[in-house]
């Protein structure tokens, strides 16, 4: 009986040792690569085009552990435009699209692999200002607010008691908008590395 009690006590101590490594308020700065694709539907015809850009991401949030399970939430802002490039139409018109002023909130359920390592999933609600422009005989320039949902995975690794490194990937699917009778739907895939500071 004593051995069972001792084993249970050691297991509890081990779990509590894993918990709390990333607990508390934090700030993060990341540098990433983002590939943004625009899908255009005009009647029965569908066309896609894409481009990529180097962007930054600034985040602030709070995390808390429940034993080995960790839950954090944060707000973030993307520094730079989500560039999706341009499409040359048959009539010589060039259509350009991009997302700017992108921000959102994320919930990150994860697991304390060790006191120094946290693996997590990422669920986000994201807003961007979608910008569409076209030259030609009847040039247009339209800006629309677009909302989307993101999902991804990441890992954080402590570098010191307060400083840590991070790496994550995320897919964001935005809602569609209609411009001049044409449906446009963007999506973005991003990969980021960065550093964070836990207070």
Coordinates of N, CA and C in Angstrom, one line a residue:
X1 N 0.8 -1.2 0.0 CA 0.0 0.0 0.0 C 0.9 1.3 0.0
X2 N 2.0 1.2 0.8 CA 2.8 2.4 0.8 C 3.5 2.6 -0.5
X3 N 3.8 1.5 -1.2 CA 4.4 1.7 -2.5 C 3.5 2.3 -3.5
X4 N 2.2 2.0 -3.5 CA 1.2 2.5 -4.4 C 1.0 4.0 -4.0
X5 N 1.0 4.4 -2.7 CA 0.8 5.7 -2.3 C 2.1 6.6 -2.8
X6 N 3.3 6.0 -2.6 CA 4.5 6.7 -3.0 C 4.5 6.9 -4.5
X7 N 4.1 5.9 -5.3 CA 4.1 6.0 -6.8 C 3.1 7.1 -7.2
X8 N 1.9 7.2 -6.5 CA 0.9 8.2 -6.9 C 1.5 9.6 -6.5
X9 N 2.1 9.7 -5.4 CA 2.7 11.0 -5.0 C 3.8 11.5 -5.9
X10 N 4.6 10.5 -6.4 CA 5.7 10.9 -7.3 C 5.1 11.3 -8.7
X11 N 4.0 10.6 -9.1 CA 3.3 11.0 -10.4 C 2.7 12.3 -10.3
X12 N 2.1 12.7 -9.1 CA 1.5 14.0 -8.9 C 2.6 15.1 -8.9
X13 N 3.7 14.8 -8.3 CA 4.8 15.8 -8.3 C 5.4 16.0 -9.7
X14 N 5.5 14.9 -10.4 CA 5.9 15.0 -11.8 C 5.0 15.8 -12.7
X15 N 3.7 15.6 -12.5 CA 2.7 16.4 -13.3 C 2.8 17.9 -12.9
X16 N 2.9 18.1 -11.6 CA 3.0 19.5 -11.2 C 4.3 20.2 -11.6
X17 N 5.3 19.4 -11.8 CA 6.6 20.0 -12.3 C 6.5 20.4 -13.7
X18 N 5.7 19.6 -14.5 CA 5.5 20.0 -15.9 C 4.6 21.2 -16.0
X19 N 3.7 21.4 -15.1 CA 2.7 22.4 -15.2 C 3.4 23.8 -14.9
X20 N 2.9 24.8 -15.5 CA 3.3 26.2 -15.1 C 4.5 26.7 -15.8
X21 N 5.2 26.0 -16.7 CA 6.3 26.5 -17.3 C 6.0 27.7 -18.3
X22 N 4.8 27.7 -18.8 CA 4.4 28.8 -19.7 C 3.2 29.6 -19.2
X23 N 3.0 29.5 -17.9 CA 1.8 30.1 -17.3 C 2.1 31.6 -17.1
X24 N 1.0 32.4 -17.3 CA 1.1 33.8 -17.1 C 1.0 34.7 -18.4
X25 N 1.1 36.0 -18.2 CA 1.0 36.9 -19.4 C 2.3 36.8 -20.3
X26 N 2.1 37.0 -21.6 CA 3.3 36.9 -22.5 C 3.1 37.9 -23.6
X27 N 4.2 38.2 -24.3 CA 4.2 38.9 -25.5 C 5.1 38.1 -26.5
X28 N 4.8 38.2 -27.8 CA 5.6 37.5 -28.8 C 5.8 38.3 -30.0
X29 N 6.9 38.1 -30.7 CA 7.2 38.7 -32.0 C 7.7 37.6 -32.9
X30 N 7.1 37.5 -34.1 CA 7.4 36.4 -35.0 C 7.7 37.0 -36.4
X31 N 8.5 36.3 -37.2 CA 8.8 36.6 -38.6 C 8.3 35.4 -39.4
X32 N 7.6 35.6 -40.5 CA 7.1 34.5 -41.2 C 7.0 34.7 -42.7
X33 N 6.7 33.6 -43.3 CA 6.4 33.6 -44.8 C 5.0 33.2 -45.0
X34 N 4.3 34.0 -45.8 CA 2.8 33.7 -46.0 C 2.5 33.6 -47.5
X35 N 1.9 32.5 -47.9 CA 1.4 32.4 -49.3 C -0.1 32.6 -49.3
X36 N -0.5 33.6 -50.0 CA -2.0 33.9 -50.1 C -2.5 33.6 -51.5
X37 N -3.6 32.9 -51.5 CA -4.2 32.5 -52.8 C -5.6 33.1 -52.9
X38 N -5.9 33.6 -54.1 CA -7.3 34.1 -54.4 C -7.9 33.2 -55.4
X39 N -9.1 32.8 -55.0 CA -10.0 32.0 -55.9 C -11.1 32.8 -56.5
X40 N -11.1 32.9 -57.8 CA -12.1 33.8 -58.5 C -13.1 32.9 -59.2
X41 N -14.4 33.1 -58.9 CA -15.4 32.3 -59.6 C -16.3 33.3 -60.4
X42 N -16.4 33.1 -61.7 CA -17.2 33.9 -62.6 C -18.1 32.9 -63.4
X43 N -19.3 32.7 -62.9 CA -20.2 31.8 -63.5 C -19.7 30.4 -63.2
X44 N -19.4 29.6 -64.3 CA -18.9 28.2 -64.2 C -17.4 28.2 -64.2
X45 N -16.8 29.3 -64.4 CA -15.3 29.4 -64.5 C -14.7 29.7 -63.2
X46 N -13.6 29.0 -62.8 CA -12.9 29.2 -61.6 C -11.4 29.4 -61.9
X47 N -10.8 30.4 -61.4 CA -9.4 30.7 -61.6 C -8.7 31.0 -60.3
X48 N -7.5 30.5 -60.1 CA -6.8 30.8 -58.9 C -5.4 31.4 -59.2
X49 N -5.0 32.3 -58.3 CA -3.7 32.9 -58.4 C -3.1 33.1 -57.0
X50 N -1.8 33.3 -56.9 CA -1.2 33.4 -55.5 C 0.1 34.2 -55.6
X51 N 0.5 34.6 -54.4 CA 1.8 35.2 -54.3 C 2.2 34.9 -52.8
X52 N 3.5 35.3 -52.5 CA 3.9 35.1 -51.1 C 4.6 36.4 -50.7
X53 N 4.8 36.5 -49.3 CA 5.4 37.7 -48.8 C 6.0 37.4 -47.4
X54 N 7.0 38.1 -47.0 CA 7.5 38.0 -45.7 C 6.8 39.0 -44.8
X55 N 6.2 38.5 -43.7 CA 5.4 39.3 -42.8 C 5.9 39.1 -41.4
X56 N 5.4 40.0 -40.5 CA 5.7 39.8 -39.1 C 4.4 39.6 -38.3
X57 N 4.5 39.2 -37.1 CA 3.3 39.0 -36.3 C 3.6 39.4 -34.8
X58 N 2.8 40.3 -34.3 CA 3.0 40.7 -32.9 C 1.8 40.2 -32.1
X59 N 2.0 39.5 -30.9 CA 1.0 38.9 -30.1 C 1.2 39.2 -28.6
X60 N 0.0 39.2 -27.9 CA 0.1 39.4 -26.5 C -1.1 38.5 -25.9
X61 N -0.8 37.8 -24.8 CA -1.8 36.9 -24.3 C -1.5 36.4 -22.9
X62 N -2.3 35.4 -22.6 CA -2.2 34.8 -21.2 C -2.3 33.3 -21.3
X63 N -1.5 32.5 -20.6 CA -1.6 31.1 -20.6 C -1.7 30.5 -19.2
X64 N -2.4 29.4 -19.1 CA -2.5 28.7 -17.8 C -2.6 27.2 -17.9
X65 N -1.9 26.5 -17.0 CA -1.9 25.0 -17.1 C -2.8 24.4 -16.1
X66 N -3.4 23.3 -16.5 CA -4.2 22.4 -15.7 C -3.5 21.1 -15.7
X67 N -2.6 20.9 -14.8 CA -1.7 19.7 -14.8 C -0.9 19.8 -16.1
X68 N -0.9 18.7 -16.9 CA -0.1 18.7 -18.1 C -0.8 19.5 -19.3
X69 N -2.1 19.7 -19.1 CA -2.8 20.4 -20.2 C -2.6 21.9 -20.0
X70 N -2.4 22.6 -21.1 CA -2.2 24.1 -21.1 C -3.1 24.8 -22.1
X71 N -3.7 25.9 -21.6 CA -4.6 26.7 -22.5 C -4.2 28.1 -22.4
X72 N -4.0 28.7 -23.6 CA -3.7 30.1 -23.7 C -4.6 30.8 -24.7
X73 N -4.7 32.1 -24.6 CA -5.4 32.9 -25.6 C -4.6 34.2 -25.9
X74 N -4.7 34.7 -27.1 CA -3.9 35.9 -27.4 C -4.6 36.7 -28.5
X75 N -4.2 38.0 -28.5 CA -4.6 38.8 -29.7 C -3.4 39.1 -30.5
X76 N -3.5 39.3 -31.8 CA -2.4 39.4 -32.6 C -2.6 40.4 -33.8
X77 N -1.6 41.0 -34.3 CA -1.6 41.9 -35.4 C -0.5 41.5 -36.4
X78 N -0.9 41.4 -37.7 CA 0.1 41.0 -38.7 C 0.7 42.3 -39.3
X79 N 2.0 42.3 -39.3 CA 2.8 43.5 -39.8 C 3.1 43.2 -41.3
X80 N 2.5 43.9 -42.2 CA 2.8 43.7 -43.6 C 1.5 43.2 -44.3
X81 N 1.5 43.2 -45.6 CA 0.3 42.8 -46.4 C 0.4 41.3 -46.8
X82 N -0.8 40.7 -46.8 CA -0.9 39.3 -47.3 C -1.1 39.4 -48.9
X83 N 0.0 39.4 -49.6 CA 0.0 39.6 -51.0 C -0.4 38.4 -51.8
X84 N -1.4 38.5 -52.6 CA -1.8 37.3 -53.4 C -1.5 37.5 -54.9
X85 N -0.8 38.6 -55.3 CA -0.4 38.7 -56.7 C -1.4 39.3 -57.6
X86 N -1.3 38.9 -58.9 CA -2.2 39.5 -59.9 C -2.5 38.5 -60.9
X87 N -3.6 38.8 -61.7 CA -4.1 37.9 -62.8 C -4.3 38.8 -64.0
X88 N -3.7 38.4 -65.1 CA -3.9 39.1 -66.4 C -5.1 38.4 -67.2
X89 N -6.2 39.2 -67.4 CA -7.3 38.7 -68.1 C -7.1 38.7 -69.6
X90 N -8.0 38.0 -70.3 CA -7.9 37.9 -71.8 C -8.0 39.3 -72.4
X91 N -8.7 40.2 -71.8 CA -8.9 41.6 -72.5 C -7.7 42.5 -72.1
X92 N -6.7 42.0 -71.4 CA -5.6 42.8 -71.1 C -5.7 43.5 -69.7
X93 N -6.8 43.3 -69.0 CA -7.0 43.9 -67.7 C -6.2 43.1 -66.7
X94 N -5.5 43.8 -65.8 CA -4.8 43.1 -64.7 C -5.5 43.3 -63.4
X95 N -5.8 42.2 -62.7 CA -6.5 42.3 -61.4 C -5.5 42.0 -60.3
X96 N -5.5 42.8 -59.3 CA -4.5 42.6 -58.2 C -5.3 42.5 -56.9
X97 N -4.9 41.6 -56.0 CA -5.6 41.4 -54.7 C -4.5 41.3 -53.6
X98 N -5.0 41.7 -52.4 CA -4.1 41.6 -51.2 C -5.0 41.8 -50.0
X99 N -4.5 41.4 -48.8 CA -5.1 41.6 -47.6 C -4.2 42.5 -46.7
X100 N -4.8 43.5 -46.1 CA -4.0 44.4 -45.2 C -4.7 44.6 -43.9
X101 N -3.9 45.2 -43.0 CA -4.5 45.5 -41.6 C -5.2 44.3 -41.0
X102 N -4.4 43.2 -41.0 CA -4.9 41.9 -40.5 C -4.6 41.7 -39.0
X103 N -5.7 41.3 -38.3 CA -5.6 41.1 -36.9 C -6.6 40.0 -36.5
X104 N -6.5 39.6 -35.2 CA -7.4 38.5 -34.8 C -7.1 38.1 -33.4
X105 N -7.8 37.0 -33.0 CA -7.7 36.4 -31.7 C -7.4 34.9 -31.9
X106 N -6.6 34.3 -31.0 CA -6.4 32.9 -31.1 C -6.6 32.2 -29.7
X107 N -7.0 31.0 -29.8 CA -7.1 30.1 -28.6 C -6.1 28.9 -28.9
X108 N -5.3 28.6 -27.9 CA -4.2 27.6 -28.2 C -4.2 26.5 -27.1
X109 N -5.0 25.4 -27.3 CA -4.9 24.3 -26.3 C -3.7 23.5 -26.6
X110 N -2.9 23.1 -25.5 CA -1.7 22.4 -25.7 C -1.4 21.5 -24.6
X111 N -0.1 21.0 -24.7 CA 0.3 20.0 -23.7 C 1.8 20.3 -23.3
X112 N 2.0 20.4 -22.0 CA 3.4 20.6 -21.5 C 4.2 19.3 -21.6
X113 N 4.9 19.2 -22.7 CA 5.7 18.0 -23.0 C 6.8 17.9 -21.9
X114 N 7.4 19.0 -21.6 CA 8.3 19.1 -20.4 C 8.0 20.5 -19.8
X115 N 8.7 20.8 -18.7 CA 8.5 22.2 -18.2 C 9.1 23.2 -19.2
X116 N 9.9 22.8 -20.1 CA 10.6 23.8 -21.0 C 10.0 23.7 -22.4
X117 N 9.1 22.7 -22.7 CA 8.6 22.5 -24.1 C 7.1 22.4 -24.0
X118 N 6.4 23.2 -24.9 CA 5.0 23.2 -25.0 C 4.6 23.0 -26.4
X119 N 3.8 22.0 -26.7 CA 3.2 21.7 -28.0 C 1.8 22.1 -28.0
X120 N 1.3 22.8 -29.1 CA -0.1 23.3 -29.0 C -0.8 23.3 -30.4
X121 N -2.1 23.3 -30.3 CA -2.9 23.5 -31.5 C -3.3 24.9 -31.5
X122 N -3.8 25.4 -32.7 CA -4.1 26.9 -32.8 C -5.4 27.0 -33.5
X123 N -6.4 27.8 -32.9 CA -7.6 28.1 -33.5 C -7.8 29.6 -33.5
X124 N -8.0 30.2 -34.7 CA -8.0 31.7 -34.7 C -9.3 32.2 -35.4
X125 N -9.7 33.4 -35.0 CA -10.7 34.2 -35.7 C -9.9 35.4 -36.3
X126 N -10.0 35.6 -37.6 CA -9.1 36.6 -38.2 C -9.9 37.6 -39.1
X127 N -9.5 38.9 -39.0 CA -10.1 39.9 -39.9 C -9.0 40.5 -40.7
X128 N -9.3 40.8 -42.0 CA -8.4 41.5 -42.9 C -9.2 42.4 -43.8
X129 N -8.5 43.4 -44.3 CA -9.1 44.3 -45.3 C -8.7 43.8 -46.7
X130 N -9.6 43.2 -47.4 CA -9.3 42.7 -48.7 C -9.4 43.9 -49.7
X131 N -8.3 44.0 -50.5 CA -8.2 45.1 -51.5 C -8.1 44.5 -52.9
X132 N -9.0 45.0 -53.8 CA -9.1 44.5 -55.2 C -8.9 45.7 -56.1
X133 N -8.0 45.6 -57.0 CA -7.9 46.7 -58.0 C -7.8 46.1 -59.4
X134 N -8.3 46.8 -60.4 CA -8.2 46.4 -61.8 C -8.0 47.6 -62.7
X135 N -7.1 47.5 -63.6 CA -6.9 48.6 -64.6 C -7.7 48.3 -65.8
X136 N -7.5 49.0 -66.9 CA -8.3 48.7 -68.1 C -9.2 49.9 -68.4
X137 N -10.2 49.7 -69.2 CA -11.1 50.7 -69.7 C -11.9 51.2 -68.5
X138 N -12.4 50.3 -67.6 CA -13.2 50.7 -66.4 C -12.4 50.3 -65.2
X139 N -11.4 51.1 -64.8 CA -10.6 50.7 -63.6 C -11.5 50.7 -62.3
X140 N -11.1 49.8 -61.4 CA -11.8 49.7 -60.1 C -10.8 49.6 -59.0
X141 N -11.2 50.0 -57.8 CA -10.4 49.8 -56.6 C -11.4 49.7 -55.5
X142 N -11.5 48.5 -54.9 CA -12.5 48.2 -53.9 C -11.8 47.6 -52.6
X143 N -12.2 48.0 -51.5 CA -11.8 47.5 -50.2 C -12.9 46.9 -49.4
X144 N -12.8 45.7 -48.9 CA -13.8 45.0 -48.2 C -13.3 44.4 -47.0
X145 N -14.0 44.4 -45.8 CA -13.6 43.7 -44.7 C -14.0 42.2 -44.8
X146 N -13.0 41.4 -44.6 CA -13.2 39.9 -44.7 C -12.8 39.2 -43.4
X147 N -13.7 38.3 -42.9 CA -13.4 37.5 -41.7 C -13.1 36.1 -42.1
X148 N -12.3 35.5 -41.3 CA -11.9 34.1 -41.6 C -11.6 33.3 -40.3
X149 N -11.4 32.0 -40.5 CA -11.0 31.1 -39.4 C -9.7 30.4 -39.7
X150 N -8.8 30.4 -38.7 CA -7.5 29.7 -38.9 C -7.3 28.5 -38.0
X151 N -6.5 27.6 -38.4 CA -6.1 26.4 -37.6 C -4.7 26.1 -37.9
X152 N -4.0 25.6 -36.9 CA -2.6 25.3 -37.1 C -2.0 24.6 -35.8
X153 N -0.7 24.4 -35.8 CA 0.0 23.8 -34.7 C 1.3 24.6 -34.5
X154 N 1.8 24.4 -33.3 CA 3.1 25.1 -33.0 C 3.8 24.5 -31.8
X155 N 5.0 25.0 -31.5 CA 5.8 24.5 -30.4 C 6.5 25.7 -29.8
X156 N 6.6 25.7 -28.5 CA 7.4 26.7 -27.8 C 8.5 26.0 -27.0
X157 N 9.7 26.6 -26.9 CA 10.8 26.1 -26.2 C 11.5 27.1 -25.4
X158 N 11.6 26.9 -24.1 CA 12.2 27.9 -23.2 C 13.7 28.1 -23.5
X159 N 14.1 29.3 -23.6 CA 15.6 29.6 -23.7 C 16.2 30.1 -22.4
X160 N 15.3 30.6 -21.5 CA 15.6 31.0 -20.2 C 14.4 30.9 -19.3
X161 N 14.4 31.5 -18.1 CA 13.2 31.4 -17.3 C 12.0 32.2 -17.9
X162 N 12.3 33.3 -18.6 CA 11.2 34.1 -19.1 C 11.2 34.1 -20.7
X163 N 12.4 33.9 -21.3 CA 12.5 34.0 -22.8 C 12.3 32.6 -23.4
X164 N 11.6 32.6 -24.5 CA 11.4 31.3 -25.2 C 11.3 31.6 -26.7
X165 N 11.6 30.5 -27.5 CA 11.5 30.5 -28.9 C 10.2 29.8 -29.3
X166 N 9.7 30.1 -30.5 CA 8.5 29.4 -31.0 C 8.6 29.2 -32.5
X167 N 7.8 28.2 -33.0 CA 7.6 27.9 -34.4 C 6.2 27.4 -34.6
X168 N 5.6 27.9 -35.6 CA 4.2 27.5 -35.9 C 3.8 27.6 -37.3
X169 N 2.8 26.9 -37.7 CA 2.2 27.0 -39.1 C 0.7 27.2 -38.9
X170 N 0.1 27.9 -39.9 CA -1.3 28.1 -39.7 C -2.0 28.3 -41.1
X171 N -3.1 27.7 -41.3 CA -3.9 27.9 -42.5 C -5.1 28.8 -42.1
X172 N -5.4 29.9 -42.9 CA -6.5 30.8 -42.7 C -7.4 30.8 -43.9
X173 N -8.7 30.5 -43.7 CA -9.6 30.5 -44.8 C -10.6 31.7 -44.6
X174 N -10.5 32.7 -45.5 CA -11.4 33.8 -45.3 C -12.7 33.6 -46.1
X175 N -13.7 34.4 -45.7 CA -15.0 34.4 -46.4 C -14.9 35.0 -47.8
X176 N -15.9 34.9 -48.6 CA -15.8 35.4 -49.9 C -16.5 36.7 -50.0
X177 N -16.2 37.5 -51.1 CA -16.9 38.7 -51.4 C -17.1 38.8 -52.9
X178 N -18.1 39.6 -53.3 CA -18.4 39.7 -54.7 C -18.1 41.1 -55.2
X179 N -17.3 41.2 -56.3 CA -16.9 42.5 -56.9 C -17.3 42.4 -58.4
X180 N -18.1 43.4 -58.8 CA -18.5 43.4 -60.2 C -19.1 42.1 -60.7
X181 N -19.8 41.4 -59.8 CA -20.5 40.2 -60.2 C -19.6 39.0 -60.2
X182 N -18.3 39.2 -59.7 CA -17.3 38.1 -59.7 C -17.1 37.7 -58.2
X183 N -17.1 36.5 -57.9 CA -16.9 36.0 -56.5 C -15.4 35.8 -56.2
X184 N -14.9 36.4 -55.2 CA -13.5 36.3 -54.8 C -13.4 35.7 -53.4
X185 N -12.5 34.7 -53.2 CA -12.3 34.0 -51.9 C -10.8 33.8 -51.7
X186 N -10.2 34.5 -50.7 CA -8.8 34.3 -50.4 C -8.6 33.3 -49.3
X187 N -7.4 32.8 -49.2 CA -6.9 31.9 -48.2 C -5.4 32.2 -48.0
X188 N -4.9 31.9 -46.8 CA -3.5 32.1 -46.5 C -2.9 31.0 -45.7
X189 N -1.7 30.5 -46.2 CA -0.9 29.6 -45.4 C 0.4 30.3 -44.9
X190 N 0.6 30.2 -43.6 CA 1.8 30.9 -43.1 C 2.7 30.0 -42.2
X191 N 4.0 30.2 -42.2 CA 4.9 29.5 -41.3 C 5.7 30.6 -40.6
X192 N 5.9 30.5 -39.3 CA 6.5 31.6 -38.5 C 7.5 31.0 -37.5
X193 N 8.5 31.8 -37.2 CA 9.4 31.5 -36.1 C 9.6 32.9 -35.4
X194 N 9.8 32.8 -34.1 CA 9.9 34.0 -33.3 C 10.3 33.8 -31.9
X195 N 10.3 34.8 -31.1 CA 10.6 34.8 -29.7 C 9.5 35.4 -28.9
X196 N 9.4 34.9 -27.6 CA 8.4 35.4 -26.7 C 9.0 35.7 -25.3
X197 N 8.3 36.5 -24.6 CA 8.7 36.8 -23.2 C 7.5 36.5 -22.3
X198 N 7.7 35.7 -21.3 CA 6.7 35.4 -20.3 C 7.0 36.2 -19.0
X199 N 6.0 36.9 -18.6 CA 6.2 37.7 -17.4 C 6.0 36.9 -16.1

